[in-house]
Amino acid sequence: VDVPPGHRFAEEIAWLTRLGLLDRRGDRTFGPMSPVDRGELARALFRYAGADDDAPPPVGMVAADVSAAHPSAREIAWVVRHRLVLVHADGTFRPSRPARRQELVLALHR
């Protein structure tokens, strides 16, 4: 409802939502001006790669701040294993922190 047909990126947003790459918000809005956090980036990359079938569920800690019980643990473990999104020097992933542009560039390039 927050992306009308005349929106500058309506076609691209419709494509992304059709593929289910980003989760919908509870109020069914897209939030085109909202930042994407690192956890969302991990989920989107995982889904776009079609990794659902070959990614084993993680055992133990994925990162210092992401346990196997984290809702996005499998996706985060997959992007870390493939070095698409890196763990910070202190061993944390920080899934709720907004993704930086350089992180997106790294992920898309790899």
mmCIF file with all atom_site columns, N, CA and C in Angstrom, residues 71-104:
data_model
loop_
_atom_site.group_PDB
_atom_site.id
_atom_site.type_symbol
_atom_site.label_atom_id
_atom_site.label_alt_id
_atom_site.label_comp_id
_atom_site.label_asym_id
_atom_site.label_entity_id
_atom_site.label_seq_id
_atom_site.pdbx_PDB_ins_code
_atom_site.Cartn_x
_atom_site.Cartn_y
_atom_site.Cartn_z
_atom_site.occupancy
_atom_site.B_iso_or_equiv
_atom_site.pdbx_formal_charge
_atom_site.auth_seq_id
_atom_site.auth_comp_id
_atom_site.auth_asym_id
_atom_site.auth_atom_id
_atom_site.pdbx_PDB_model_num
ATOM 1   N N  . PRO A 1 71  ? 16.181 -16.666 14.752 1.00 0.00 ? 71  PRO A N  1
ATOM 2   C CA . PRO A 1 71  ? 15.251 -16.894 13.632 1.00 0.00 ? 71  PRO A CA 1
ATOM 3   C C  . PRO A 1 71  ? 15.918 -16.905 12.254 1.00 0.00 ? 71  PRO A C  1
ATOM 4   N N  . SER A 1 72  ? 17.045 -16.240 12.110 1.00 0.00 ? 72  SER A N  1
ATOM 5   C CA . SER A 1 72  ? 17.737 -16.197 10.810 1.00 0.00 ? 72  SER A CA 1
ATOM 6   C C  . SER A 1 72  ? 19.079 -16.921 10.861 1.00 0.00 ? 72  SER A C  1
ATOM 7   N N  . ALA A 1 73  ? 19.260 -17.820 11.801 1.00 0.00 ? 73  ALA A N  1
ATOM 8   C CA . ALA A 1 73  ? 20.556 -18.488 11.976 1.00 0.00 ? 73  ALA A CA 1
ATOM 9   C C  . ALA A 1 73  ? 20.996 -19.231 10.718 1.00 0.00 ? 73  ALA A C  1
ATOM 10  N N  . ARG A 1 74  ? 20.089 -19.957 10.088 1.00 0.00 ? 74  ARG A N  1
ATOM 11  C CA . ARG A 1 74  ? 20.464 -20.728 8.899  1.00 0.00 ? 74  ARG A CA 1
ATOM 12  C C  . ARG A 1 74  ? 20.931 -19.812 7.774  1.00 0.00 ? 74  ARG A C  1
ATOM 13  N N  . GLU A 1 75  ? 20.198 -18.733 7.556  1.00 0.00 ? 75  GLU A N  1
ATOM 14  C CA . GLU A 1 75  ? 20.556 -17.791 6.496  1.00 0.00 ? 75  GLU A CA 1
ATOM 15  C C  . GLU A 1 75  ? 21.866 -17.073 6.811  1.00 0.00 ? 75  GLU A C  1
ATOM 16  N N  . ILE A 1 76  ? 22.029 -16.660 8.063  1.00 0.00 ? 76  ILE A N  1
ATOM 17  C CA . ILE A 1 76  ? 23.260 -15.976 8.462  1.00 0.00 ? 76  ILE A CA 1
ATOM 18  C C  . ILE A 1 76  ? 24.443 -16.930 8.350  1.00 0.00 ? 76  ILE A C  1
ATOM 19  N N  . ALA A 1 77  ? 24.286 -18.166 8.794  1.00 0.00 ? 77  ALA A N  1
ATOM 20  C CA . ALA A 1 77  ? 25.372 -19.153 8.678  1.00 0.00 ? 77  ALA A CA 1
ATOM 21  C C  . ALA A 1 77  ? 25.758 -19.345 7.212  1.00 0.00 ? 77  ALA A C  1
ATOM 22  N N  . TRP A 1 78  ? 24.758 -19.378 6.332  1.00 0.00 ? 78  TRP A N  1
ATOM 23  C CA . TRP A 1 78  ? 25.028 -19.579 4.909  1.00 0.00 ? 78  TRP A CA 1
ATOM 24  C C  . TRP A 1 78  ? 25.808 -18.408 4.307  1.00 0.00 ? 78  TRP A C  1
ATOM 25  N N  . VAL A 1 79  ? 25.385 -17.162 4.589  1.00 0.00 ? 79  VAL A N  1
ATOM 26  C CA . VAL A 1 79  ? 26.106 -16.016 4.006  1.00 0.00 ? 79  VAL A CA 1
ATOM 27  C C  . VAL A 1 79  ? 27.498 -15.887 4.590  1.00 0.00 ? 79  VAL A C  1
ATOM 28  N N  . VAL A 1 80  ? 27.667 -16.235 5.867  1.00 0.00 ? 80  VAL A N  1
ATOM 29  C CA . VAL A 1 80  ? 28.994 -16.184 6.479  1.00 0.00 ? 80  VAL A CA 1
ATOM 30  C C  . VAL A 1 80  ? 29.885 -17.272 5.868  1.00 0.00 ? 80  VAL A C  1
ATOM 31  N N  . ARG A 1 81  ? 29.353 -18.475 5.721  1.00 0.00 ? 81  ARG A N  1
ATOM 32  C CA . ARG A 1 81  ? 30.116 -19.588 5.139  1.00 0.00 ? 81  ARG A CA 1
ATOM 33  C C  . ARG A 1 81  ? 30.583 -19.248 3.720  1.00 0.00 ? 81  ARG A C  1
ATOM 34  N N  . HIS A 1 82  ? 29.736 -18.560 2.967  1.00 0.00 ? 82  HIS A N  1
ATOM 35  C CA . HIS A 1 82  ? 30.077 -18.196 1.590  1.00 0.00 ? 82  HIS A CA 1
ATOM 36  C C  . HIS A 1 82  ? 30.769 -16.833 1.487  1.00 0.00 ? 82  HIS A C  1
ATOM 37  N N  . ARG A 1 83  ? 31.039 -16.232 2.639  1.00 0.00 ? 83  ARG A N  1
ATOM 38  C CA . ARG A 1 83  ? 31.748 -14.944 2.728  1.00 0.00 ? 83  ARG A CA 1
ATOM 39  C C  . ARG A 1 83  ? 31.048 -13.841 1.930  1.00 0.00 ? 83  ARG A C  1
ATOM 40  N N  . LEU A 1 84  ? 29.703 -13.870 1.943  1.00 0.00 ? 84  LEU A N  1
ATOM 41  C CA . LEU A 1 84  ? 28.914 -12.829 1.286  1.00 0.00 ? 84  LEU A CA 1
ATOM 42  C C  . LEU A 1 84  ? 28.679 -11.654 2.217  1.00 0.00 ? 84  LEU A C  1
ATOM 43  N N  . VAL A 1 85  ? 28.512 -11.933 3.485  1.00 0.00 ? 85  VAL A N  1
ATOM 44  C CA . VAL A 1 85  ? 28.424 -10.906 4.530  1.00 0.00 ? 85  VAL A CA 1
ATOM 45  C C  . VAL A 1 85  ? 29.370 -11.374 5.614  1.00 0.00 ? 85  VAL A C  1
ATOM 46  N N  . LEU A 1 86  ? 30.280 -10.513 6.009  1.00 0.00 ? 86  LEU A N  1
ATOM 47  C CA . LEU A 1 86  ? 31.344 -10.920 6.916  1.00 0.00 ? 86  LEU A CA 1
ATOM 48  C C  . LEU A 1 86  ? 30.991 -10.710 8.377  1.00 0.00 ? 86  LEU A C  1
ATOM 49  N N  . VAL A 1 87  ? 31.583 -11.528 9.219  1.00 0.00 ? 87  VAL A N  1
ATOM 50  C CA . VAL A 1 87  ? 31.488 -11.367 10.664 1.00 0.00 ? 87  VAL A CA 1
ATOM 51  C C  . VAL A 1 87  ? 32.463 -10.252 11.036 1.00 0.00 ? 87  VAL A C  1
ATOM 52  N N  . HIS A 1 88  ? 32.107 -9.463  12.033 1.00 0.00 ? 88  HIS A N  1
ATOM 53  C CA . HIS A 1 88  ? 32.976 -8.380  12.493 1.00 0.00 ? 88  HIS A CA 1
ATOM 54  C C  . HIS A 1 88  ? 34.208 -8.947  13.187 1.00 0.00 ? 88  HIS A C  1
ATOM 55  N N  . ALA A 1 89  ? 35.226 -8.131  13.356 1.00 0.00 ? 89  ALA A N  1
ATOM 56  C CA . ALA A 1 89  ? 36.481 -8.562  13.972 1.00 0.00 ? 89  ALA A CA 1
ATOM 57  C C  . ALA A 1 89  ? 36.285 -9.137  15.373 1.00 0.00 ? 89  ALA A C  1
ATOM 58  N N  . ASP A 1 90  ? 35.243 -8.691  16.068 1.00 0.00 ? 90  ASP A N  1
ATOM 59  C CA . ASP A 1 90  ? 35.002 -9.202  17.423 1.00 0.00 ? 90  ASP A CA 1
ATOM 60  C C  . ASP A 1 90  ? 34.175 -10.488 17.416 1.00 0.00 ? 90  ASP A C  1
ATOM 61  N N  . GLY A 1 91  ? 33.903 -11.046 16.230 1.00 0.00 ? 91  GLY A N  1
ATOM 62  C CA . GLY A 1 91  ? 33.176 -12.308 16.123 1.00 0.00 ? 91  GLY A CA 1
ATOM 63  C C  . GLY A 1 91  ? 31.668 -12.166 16.089 1.00 0.00 ? 91  GLY A C  1
ATOM 64  N N  . THR A 1 92  ? 31.160 -10.944 16.113 1.00 0.00 ? 92  THR A N  1
ATOM 65  C CA . THR A 1 92  ? 29.711 -10.731 16.064 1.00 0.00 ? 92  THR A CA 1
ATOM 66  C C  . THR A 1 92  ? 29.253 -10.513 14.620 1.00 0.00 ? 92  THR A C  1
ATOM 67  N N  . PHE A 1 93  ? 27.978 -10.799 14.398 1.00 0.00 ? 93  PHE A N  1
ATOM 68  C CA . PHE A 1 93  ? 27.366 -10.559 13.085 1.00 0.00 ? 93  PHE A CA 1
ATOM 69  C C  . PHE A 1 93  ? 26.532 -9.276  13.101 1.00 0.00 ? 93  PHE A C  1
ATOM 70  N N  . ARG A 1 94  ? 25.931 -8.990  14.230 1.00 0.00 ? 94  ARG A N  1
ATOM 71  C CA . ARG A 1 94  ? 25.074 -7.814  14.408 1.00 0.00 ? 94  ARG A CA 1
ATOM 72  C C  . ARG A 1 94  ? 23.921 -7.785  13.393 1.00 0.00 ? 94  ARG A C  1
ATOM 73  N N  . PRO A 1 95  ? 23.034 -8.771  13.460 1.00 0.00 ? 95  PRO A N  1
ATOM 74  C CA . PRO A 1 95  ? 21.972 -8.876  12.463 1.00 0.00 ? 95  PRO A CA 1
ATOM 75  C C  . PRO A 1 95  ? 20.988 -7.720  12.438 1.00 0.00 ? 95  PRO A C  1
ATOM 76  N N  . SER A 1 96  ? 20.874 -6.972  13.523 1.00 0.00 ? 96  SER A N  1
ATOM 77  C CA . SER A 1 96  ? 19.920 -5.858  13.559 1.00 0.00 ? 96  SER A CA 1
ATOM 78  C C  . SER A 1 96  ? 20.529 -4.534  13.107 1.00 0.00 ? 96  SER A C  1
ATOM 79  N N  . ARG A 1 97  ? 21.833 -4.511  12.873 1.00 0.00 ? 97  ARG A N  1
ATOM 80  C CA . ARG A 1 97  ? 22.479 -3.276  12.440 1.00 0.00 ? 97  ARG A CA 1
ATOM 81  C C  . ARG A 1 97  ? 22.202 -3.049  10.954 1.00 0.00 ? 97  ARG A C  1
ATOM 82  N N  . PRO A 1 98  ? 21.919 -1.814  10.555 1.00 0.00 ? 98  PRO A N  1
ATOM 83  C CA . PRO A 1 98  ? 21.701 -1.551  9.130  1.00 0.00 ? 98  PRO A CA 1
ATOM 84  C C  . PRO A 1 98  ? 22.907 -1.999  8.304  1.00 0.00 ? 98  PRO A C  1
ATOM 85  N N  . ALA A 1 99  ? 22.644 -2.564  7.145  1.00 0.00 ? 99  ALA A N  1
ATOM 86  C CA . ALA A 1 99  ? 23.715 -2.974  6.234  1.00 0.00 ? 99  ALA A CA 1
ATOM 87  C C  . ALA A 1 99  ? 24.309 -1.728  5.594  1.00 0.00 ? 99  ALA A C  1
ATOM 88  N N  . ARG A 1 100 ? 25.602 -1.718  5.485  1.00 0.00 ? 100 ARG A N  1
ATOM 89  C CA . ARG A 1 100 ? 26.286 -0.600  4.829  1.00 0.00 ? 100 ARG A CA 1
ATOM 90  C C  . ARG A 1 100 ? 26.329 -0.856  3.330  1.00 0.00 ? 100 ARG A C  1
ATOM 91  N N  . ARG A 1 101 ? 26.447 0.199   2.580  1.00 0.00 ? 101 ARG A N  1
ATOM 92  C CA . ARG A 1 101 ? 26.498 0.075   1.131  1.00 0.00 ? 101 ARG A CA 1
ATOM 93  C C  . ARG A 1 101 ? 27.657 -0.823  0.690  1.00 0.00 ? 101 ARG A C  1
ATOM 94  N N  . GLN A 1 102 ? 28.795 -0.709  1.368  1.00 0.00 ? 102 GLN A N  1
ATOM 95  C CA . GLN A 1 102 ? 29.947 -1.534  0.995  1.00 0.00 ? 102 GLN A CA 1
ATOM 96  C C  . GLN A 1 102 ? 29.668 -3.018  1.245  1.00 0.00 ? 102 GLN A C  1
ATOM 97  N N  . GLU A 1 103 ? 28.833 -3.326  2.251  1.00 0.00 ? 103 GLU A N  1
ATOM 98  C CA . GLU A 1 103 ? 28.473 -4.721  2.504  1.00 0.00 ? 103 GLU A CA 1
ATOM 99  C C  . GLU A 1 103 ? 27.597 -5.264  1.378  1.00 0.00 ? 103 GLU A C  1
ATOM 100 N N  . LEU A 1 104 ? 26.689 -4.443  0.892  1.00 0.00 ? 104 LEU A N  1
ATOM 101 C CA . LEU A 1 104 ? 25.846 -4.839  -0.224 1.00 0.00 ? 104 LEU A CA 1
ATOM 102 C C  . LEU A 1 104 ? 26.695 -5.063  -1.474 1.00 0.00 ? 104 LEU A C  1
#
